[in-house]
Short mmCIF file of C-alpha atoms in Angstrom, two decimals:
data_model
loop_
_atom_site.label_atom_id
_atom_site.label_comp_id
_atom_site.label_asym_id
_atom_site.label_seq_id
_atom_site.Cartn_x
_atom_site.Cartn_y
_atom_site.Cartn_z
CA MET A 1 61.81 128.05 -20.62
CA ALA A 2 58.76 130.15 -21.34
CA ASP A 3 58.53 133.73 -20.09
CA LEU A 4 55.36 133.98 -18.01
CA SER A 5 56.08 137.32 -16.37
CA HIS A 6 52.84 138.76 -17.80
CA LEU A 7 50.94 136.42 -15.42
CA ALA A 8 52.76 137.68 -12.31
CA GLN A 9 49.89 139.65 -10.78
CA PRO A 10 49.35 139.38 -6.99
CA GLY A 11 46.34 137.24 -6.14
CA THR A 12 46.41 135.38 -9.46
CA SER A 13 45.64 131.65 -9.46
CA ILE A 14 47.85 129.69 -11.84
CA ALA A 15 46.93 126.17 -12.95
CA ILE A 16 49.75 123.94 -14.16
CA ARG A 17 50.25 120.34 -15.28
CA VAL A 18 53.40 118.68 -13.94
CA THR A 19 55.36 115.92 -15.66
CA PRO A 20 57.71 114.25 -13.16
CA ASN A 21 60.73 112.12 -14.20
CA ALA A 22 61.17 114.15 -17.38
CA ARG A 23 64.39 113.91 -19.35
CA ARG A 24 64.55 117.68 -19.67
CA ALA A 25 63.17 120.14 -17.17
CA GLY A 26 61.32 123.19 -18.43
CA VAL A 27 58.19 125.30 -18.54
CA GLU A 28 56.12 125.73 -21.68
CA LEU A 29 52.77 127.14 -22.66
CA VAL A 30 50.81 124.64 -24.79
CA ASP A 31 47.32 125.57 -26.02
CA GLY A 32 46.83 127.98 -23.13
CA GLN A 33 47.92 125.43 -20.50
CA ILE A 34 51.14 125.79 -18.54
CA ARG A 35 53.12 122.55 -18.53
CA VAL A 36 56.06 122.09 -16.19
CA ALA A 37 58.46 119.20 -16.70
CA VAL A 38 60.75 118.31 -13.79
CA SER A 39 63.42 115.65 -13.48
CA GLU A 40 62.57 114.83 -9.85
CA THR A 41 60.52 111.82 -8.82
CA PRO A 42 57.02 112.26 -7.38
CA GLU A 43 58.09 111.13 -3.90
CA ALA A 44 57.66 113.12 -0.70
CA GLY A 45 56.74 116.30 -2.58
CA LYS A 46 60.04 116.58 -4.47
CA ALA A 47 58.35 117.05 -7.86
CA THR A 48 55.93 119.62 -6.44
CA GLU A 49 58.75 121.68 -4.97
CA ALA A 50 60.73 121.48 -8.22
CA ALA A 51 57.61 122.58 -10.13
CA ARG A 52 57.14 125.51 -7.73
CA ALA A 53 60.75 126.60 -8.29
CA ALA A 54 60.48 126.28 -12.08
CA LEU A 55 57.19 128.20 -12.18
CA ALA A 56 58.60 130.94 -9.96
CA LYS A 57 61.61 131.30 -12.25
CA ALA A 58 59.36 131.53 -15.33
CA LEU A 59 57.20 134.16 -13.60
CA GLY A 60 60.21 136.10 -12.34
CA VAL A 61 59.17 135.95 -8.68
CA ALA A 62 60.49 134.30 -5.53
CA LYS A 63 59.27 130.74 -5.01
CA THR A 64 58.10 131.66 -1.50
CA ARG A 65 55.43 133.88 -3.12
CA LEU A 66 53.75 130.81 -4.68
CA THR A 67 51.29 128.97 -2.44
CA LEU A 68 49.97 125.54 -3.40
CA ILE A 69 46.17 125.68 -3.26
CA ARG A 70 45.24 122.29 -4.70
CA GLY A 71 46.93 119.19 -6.09
CA ALA A 72 49.69 118.19 -3.67
CA THR A 73 49.61 114.59 -4.94
CA SER A 74 48.15 115.23 -8.39
CA ARG A 75 49.76 116.13 -11.71
CA ASP A 76 47.31 119.04 -12.01
CA LYS A 77 48.18 121.74 -9.49
CA LEU A 78 46.86 125.17 -8.63
CA PHE A 79 49.17 127.84 -7.22
CA ARG A 80 48.29 131.31 -5.96
CA LEU A 81 50.73 134.18 -6.29
CA ASP A 82 50.86 136.24 -3.08
#
């Protein structure tokens, strides 16, 4: 899992790309884009919540501090750190 603690500034918007149904869960930084792989299915927001938890862990913050701004049903999501 990538260490993204340098991005943990209040008010920061963080764009990610989520891959649901992945064999291995993890967070990585590829060509400046944050990619989050989760093993959950994209049903009823399960993959989004798993992505929020994984991103929070990589940032070193509580998952309640991340607010979904855009992309509830999309693979491309935008979170704001409060």
